[in-house]
PDB file of C-alpha atoms in Angstrom:
ATOM      1  CA  MET A   1     111.637 130.391 121.667  1.00 58.00           C
ATOM      2  CA  GLU A   2     109.289 127.541 120.106  1.00 66.00           C
ATOM      3  CA  LYS A   3     106.805 128.652 117.159  1.00 67.00           C
ATOM      4  CA  THR A   4     103.841 128.572 119.181  1.00 75.00           C
ATOM      5  CA  ASP A   5     105.517 131.087 121.632  1.00 82.00           C
ATOM      6  CA  ILE A   6     106.486 133.349 118.414  1.00 83.00           C
ATOM      7  CA  SER A   7     102.716 132.924 117.059  1.00 86.00           C
ATOM      8  CA  ALA A   8     101.338 133.800 120.273  1.00 90.00           C
ATOM      9  CA  ALA A   9     103.533 136.604 120.885  1.00 90.00           C
ATOM     10  CA  PHE A  10     102.932 138.133 117.551  1.00 91.00           C
ATOM     11  CA  THR A  11      98.990 137.546 118.011  1.00 92.00           C
ATOM     12  CA  ALA A  12      99.227 139.646 121.038  1.00 94.00           C
ATOM     13  CA  MET A  13     101.475 142.065 119.428  1.00 93.00           C
ATOM     14  CA  LEU A  14      98.758 142.492 116.997  1.00 94.00           C
ATOM     15  CA  ALA A  15      96.148 142.935 119.005  1.00 95.00           C
ATOM     16  CA  ASP A  16      97.685 145.513 121.348  1.00 95.00           C
ATOM     17  CA  ASN A  17      98.506 147.480 117.991  1.00 94.00           C
ATOM     18  CA  GLN A  18      95.563 146.945 116.055  1.00 94.00           C
ATOM     19  CA  GLN A  19      93.831 150.283 116.249  1.00 94.00           C
ATOM     20  CA  ALA A  20      96.924 152.380 115.596  1.00 92.00           C
ATOM     21  CA  LEU A  21      97.638 150.142 112.491  1.00 94.00           C
ATOM     22  CA  VAL A  22      94.264 150.697 111.369  1.00 93.00           C
ATOM     23  CA  ARG A  23      94.380 154.234 111.788  1.00 91.00           C
ATOM     24  CA  LEU A  24      97.752 154.297 110.005  1.00 91.00           C
ATOM     25  CA  ALA A  25      96.483 152.442 106.843  1.00 92.00           C
ATOM     26  CA  ARG A  26      93.588 154.574 106.799  1.00 90.00           C
ATOM     27  CA  ARG A  27      95.724 157.997 106.677  1.00 88.00           C
ATOM     28  CA  TYR A  28      98.367 156.489 104.019  1.00 87.00           C
ATOM     29  CA  ALA A  29      95.779 154.487 101.683  1.00 86.00           C
ATOM     30  CA  GLY A  30      92.795 155.473 100.073  1.00 78.00           C
ATOM     31  CA  PRO A  31      89.193 154.186 100.887  1.00 82.00           C
ATOM     32  CA  ASP A  32      89.291 151.430  98.610  1.00 83.00           C
ATOM     33  CA  ASP A  33      92.711 150.062  99.459  1.00 86.00           C
ATOM     34  CA  TRP A  34      93.368 150.744 103.319  1.00 90.00           C
ATOM     35  CA  GLN A  35      92.542 147.042 104.012  1.00 92.00           C
ATOM     36  CA  ASP A  36      95.272 145.765 101.311  1.00 91.00           C
ATOM     37  CA  LEU A  37      97.736 148.191 103.352  1.00 92.00           C
ATOM     38  CA  LEU A  38      96.596 146.989 106.449  1.00 93.00           C
ATOM     39  CA  GLN A  39      97.206 143.544 105.243  1.00 93.00           C
ATOM     40  CA  ASP A  40     100.626 144.439 104.036  1.00 93.00           C
ATOM     41  CA  MET A  41     101.682 145.958 107.495  1.00 93.00           C
ATOM     42  CA  ARG A  42     100.812 142.764 109.164  1.00 94.00           C
ATOM     43  CA  LEU A  43     102.819 141.024 106.767  1.00 92.00           C
ATOM     44  CA  GLN A  44     105.717 142.826 107.022  1.00 93.00           C
ATOM     45  CA  LEU A  45     105.678 142.853 110.611  1.00 93.00           C
ATOM     46  CA  TRP A  46     105.555 139.090 110.776  1.00 92.00           C
ATOM     47  CA  ARG A  47     108.483 138.863 108.432  1.00 91.00           C
ATOM     48  CA  SER A  48     110.317 141.169 110.672  1.00 91.00           C
ATOM     49  CA  PHE A  49     109.315 140.079 114.173  1.00 91.00           C
ATOM     50  CA  GLY A  50     112.172 137.614 114.693  1.00 86.00           C
ATOM     51  CA  GLY A  51     114.583 140.362 114.080  1.00 88.00           C
ATOM     52  CA  PHE A  52     112.910 142.580 117.190  1.00 88.00           C
ATOM     53  CA  ASP A  53     115.968 143.195 119.352  1.00 87.00           C
ATOM     54  CA  GLY A  54     114.219 145.040 122.244  1.00 86.00           C
ATOM     55  CA  ARG A  55     116.297 148.129 121.682  1.00 88.00           C
ATOM     56  CA  SER A  56     113.168 150.223 121.465  1.00 88.00           C
ATOM     57  CA  GLN A  57     109.768 149.887 122.881  1.00 90.00           C
ATOM     58  CA  LEU A  58     107.679 147.153 121.042  1.00 92.00           C
ATOM     59  CA  SER A  59     104.869 149.674 120.063  1.00 90.00           C
ATOM     60  CA  THR A  60     107.675 151.979 118.656  1.00 91.00           C
ATOM     61  CA  TRP A  61     109.058 149.221 116.612  1.00 93.00           C
ATOM     62  CA  VAL A  62     105.799 148.288 115.494  1.00 93.00           C
ATOM     63  CA  TYR A  63     104.849 151.937 114.119  1.00 92.00           C
ATOM     64  CA  ARG A  64     108.226 151.788 112.482  1.00 92.00           C
ATOM     65  CA  VAL A  65     107.802 148.960 110.588  1.00 93.00           C
ATOM     66  CA  ALA A  66     104.194 149.785 109.804  1.00 94.00           C
ATOM     67  CA  LEU A  67     105.298 153.534 108.486  1.00 91.00           C
ATOM     68  CA  ASN A  68     107.945 152.054 106.473  1.00 91.00           C
ATOM     69  CA  THR A  69     105.065 149.824 104.830  1.00 92.00           C
ATOM     70  CA  ALA A  70     102.930 152.779 104.366  1.00 90.00           C
ATOM     71  CA  LEU A  71     105.604 154.830 102.631  1.00 88.00           C
ATOM     72  CA  SER A  72     106.241 152.105 100.263  1.00 87.00           C
ATOM     73  CA  HIS A  73     102.915 151.991  99.733  1.00 84.00           C
ATOM     74  CA  LEU A  74     102.845 155.803  98.748  1.00 78.00           C
ATOM     75  CA  ARG A  75     105.763 155.204  96.169  1.00 75.00           C
ATOM     76  CA  LYS A  76     103.218 153.229  94.131  1.00 66.00           C
ATOM     77  CA  PRO A  77     101.901 154.879  91.304  1.00 57.00           C
ATOM     78  CA  ARG A  78      98.252 155.352  92.076  1.00 49.00           C
ATOM     79  CA  ARG A  79      98.501 157.731  94.592  1.00 41.00           C
ATOM     80  CA  GLU A  80      96.574 161.218  94.052  1.00 49.00           C
ATOM     81  CA  HIS A  81      97.748 164.165  95.396  1.00 47.00           C
ATOM     82  CA  VAL A  82      95.100 166.659  96.966  1.00 49.00           C
ATOM     83  CA  PRO A  83      95.778 170.508  96.158  1.00 51.00           C
ATOM     84  CA  LEU A  84      95.048 172.516  99.127  1.00 49.00           C
ATOM     85  CA  ASP A  85      92.580 174.866  97.372  1.00 51.00           C
ATOM     86  CA  ALA A  86      90.439 171.566  96.449  1.00 51.00           C
ATOM     87  CA  VAL A  87      88.940 171.318 100.006  1.00 51.00           C
ATOM     88  CA  PRO A  88      85.950 173.336 100.904  1.00 51.00           C
ATOM     89  CA  GLU A  89      85.794 175.411 103.976  1.00 51.00           C
ATOM     90  CA  ARG A  90      81.915 175.163 104.063  1.00 46.00           C
ATOM     91  CA  GLY A  91      79.462 172.394 102.843  1.00 49.00           C
ATOM     92  CA  ASP A  92      76.761 173.154 100.378  1.00 49.00           C
ATOM     93  CA  SER A  93      74.460 173.971 103.203  1.00 51.00           C
ATOM     94  CA  GLY A  94      76.588 176.606 104.822  1.00 54.00           C
ATOM     95  CA  HIS A  95      77.658 174.512 107.903  1.00 53.00           C
ATOM     96  CA  ALA A  96      81.351 173.742 108.640  1.00 52.00           C
ATOM     97  CA  VAL A  97      82.791 170.562 107.070  1.00 64.00           C
ATOM     98  CA  ASP A  98      83.524 167.605 109.466  1.00 73.00           C
ATOM     99  CA  PRO A  99      86.982 168.387 110.941  1.00 77.00           C
ATOM    100  CA  MET A 100      87.983 164.866 110.166  1.00 78.00           C
ATOM    101  CA  ASP A 101      87.332 165.341 106.410  1.00 80.00           C
ATOM    102  CA  VAL A 102      89.400 168.708 106.893  1.00 81.00           C
ATOM    103  CA  LEU A 103      92.482 166.778 108.444  1.00 83.00           C
ATOM    104  CA  ASP A 104      92.178 163.884 106.128  1.00 82.00           C
ATOM    105  CA  ALA A 105      92.740 166.725 102.991  1.00 83.00           C
ATOM    106  CA  PHE A 106      95.412 168.309 104.897  1.00 86.00           C
ATOM    107  CA  LEU A 107      97.361 165.060 105.039  1.00 86.00           C
ATOM    108  CA  ALA A 108      96.667 164.401 101.577  1.00 85.00           C
ATOM    109  CA  THR A 109      98.591 167.414 100.821  1.00 87.00           C
ATOM    110  CA  LEU A 110     101.736 166.493 102.824  1.00 88.00           C
ATOM    111  CA  GLU A 111     104.657 164.693 102.050  1.00 88.00           C
ATOM    112  CA  PRO A 112     105.576 161.261 103.613  1.00 85.00           C
ATOM    113  CA  VAL A 113     107.744 162.545 106.430  1.00 87.00           C
ATOM    114  CA  PRO A 114     105.853 165.464 107.346  1.00 91.00           C
ATOM    115  CA  ARG A 115     102.543 163.513 107.443  1.00 90.00           C
ATOM    116  CA  ALA A 116     104.255 160.477 109.199  1.00 89.00           C
ATOM    117  CA  VAL A 117     105.212 163.113 111.782  1.00 91.00           C
ATOM    118  CA  LEU A 118     101.784 164.557 112.168  1.00 91.00           C
ATOM    119  CA  VAL A 119     100.063 161.209 112.216  1.00 89.00           C
ATOM    120  CA  MET A 120     102.215 159.904 115.087  1.00 89.00           C
ATOM    121  CA  ASP A 121     101.524 163.149 116.927  1.00 90.00           C
ATOM    122  CA  LEU A 122      98.135 162.510 116.443  1.00 87.00           C
ATOM    123  CA  GLU A 123      98.347 159.058 118.189  1.00 86.00           C
ATOM    124  CA  GLY A 124      99.745 160.779 121.028  1.00 88.00           C
ATOM    125  CA  MET A 125     103.532 159.875 120.787  1.00 88.00           C
ATOM    126  CA  ALA A 126     105.956 161.654 122.547  1.00 90.00           C
ATOM    127  CA  ARG A 127     108.508 163.523 120.114  1.00 91.00           C
ATOM    128  CA  GLU A 128     111.509 161.377 121.481  1.00 92.00           C
ATOM    129  CA  GLN A 129     109.327 158.410 119.874  1.00 91.00           C
ATOM    130  CA  ILE A 130     108.361 159.979 116.829  1.00 91.00           C
ATOM    131  CA  ALA A 131     112.022 161.095 116.415  1.00 91.00           C
ATOM    132  CA  GLU A 132     113.361 157.204 117.035  1.00 90.00           C
ATOM    133  CA  VAL A 133     111.077 155.832 114.338  1.00 89.00           C
ATOM    134  CA  LEU A 134     111.952 158.627 111.764  1.00 89.00           C
ATOM    135  CA  GLY A 135     115.673 158.924 112.321  1.00 89.00           C
ATOM    136  CA  LEU A 136     115.333 162.234 113.469  1.00 89.00           C
ATOM    137  CA  SER A 137     116.044 164.533 116.565  1.00 92.00           C
ATOM    138  CA  PRO A 138     113.509 165.499 118.868  1.00 92.00           C
ATOM    139  CA  ASN A 139     114.487 169.215 118.060  1.00 93.00           C
ATOM    140  CA  ALA A 140     113.640 168.368 114.241  1.00 92.00           C
ATOM    141  CA  VAL A 141     110.357 166.597 115.062  1.00 92.00           C
ATOM    142  CA  ALA A 142     109.563 170.023 117.237  1.00 91.00           C
ATOM    143  CA  VAL A 143     110.499 171.960 114.205  1.00 92.00           C
ATOM    144  CA  ARG A 144     108.307 170.088 111.887  1.00 93.00           C
ATOM    145  CA  MET A 145     105.458 170.043 114.098  1.00 91.00           C
ATOM    146  CA  THR A 146     105.694 173.811 114.190  1.00 91.00           C
ATOM    147  CA  ARG A 147     105.735 174.081 110.522  1.00 92.00           C
ATOM    148  CA  LEU A 148     102.863 171.724 110.220  1.00 91.00           C
ATOM    149  CA  ARG A 149     100.684 174.098 112.581  1.00 90.00           C
ATOM    150  CA  GLN A 150     101.522 176.932 110.453  1.00 89.00           C
ATOM    151  CA  ALA A 151     100.588 175.489 107.242  1.00 88.00           C
ATOM    152  CA  PHE A 152      97.363 174.279 108.850  1.00 87.00           C
ATOM    153  CA  GLU A 153      96.339 177.510 110.125  1.00 84.00           C
ATOM    154  CA  GLN A 154      97.477 179.288 106.985  1.00 84.00           C
ATOM    155  CA  HIS A 155      95.185 177.366 104.886  1.00 80.00           C
ATOM    156  CA  PHE A 156      92.217 175.885 106.835  1.00 73.00           C
ATOM    157  CA  VAL A 157      91.928 178.602 110.198  1.00 73.00           C
ATOM    158  CA  GLU A 158      89.891 181.719 109.352  1.00 61.00           C
ATOM    159  CA  GLY A 159      90.755 185.247 110.534  1.00 48.00           C
TER     160      GLY A 159
END
């Protein structure tokens, strides 16, 4: 493939996966550095693009590379861990807290692999795709989803 063909294919791949990459970067980095993580993901995708061999769907491969980049980002010492009891159940006015804030707080409490399982599930990925990205069996993904659901309900769902 010529350099212009590779560049065009890479640009198309980025365009097709841009929203998923942004959501992933926002979930794994704080509000001040998600754009840096997104740029790191793009760079790693570019470096790895020539190695895509077609054994999986391109979107699955993109997610795997981006997720591995995000997990590496988490290993950097600047990450803060939010305890579950630090998340308010009601706002100051007595109204329910924004569901996205609750989701973000829950995601912040999770270890990298369970967080990845939940984020990919929220992206609408099938268990088989999630399993392929993380190197798990589809059954292991189902078990982790059940445990995540139970943990969320235990800490965030009333009654």
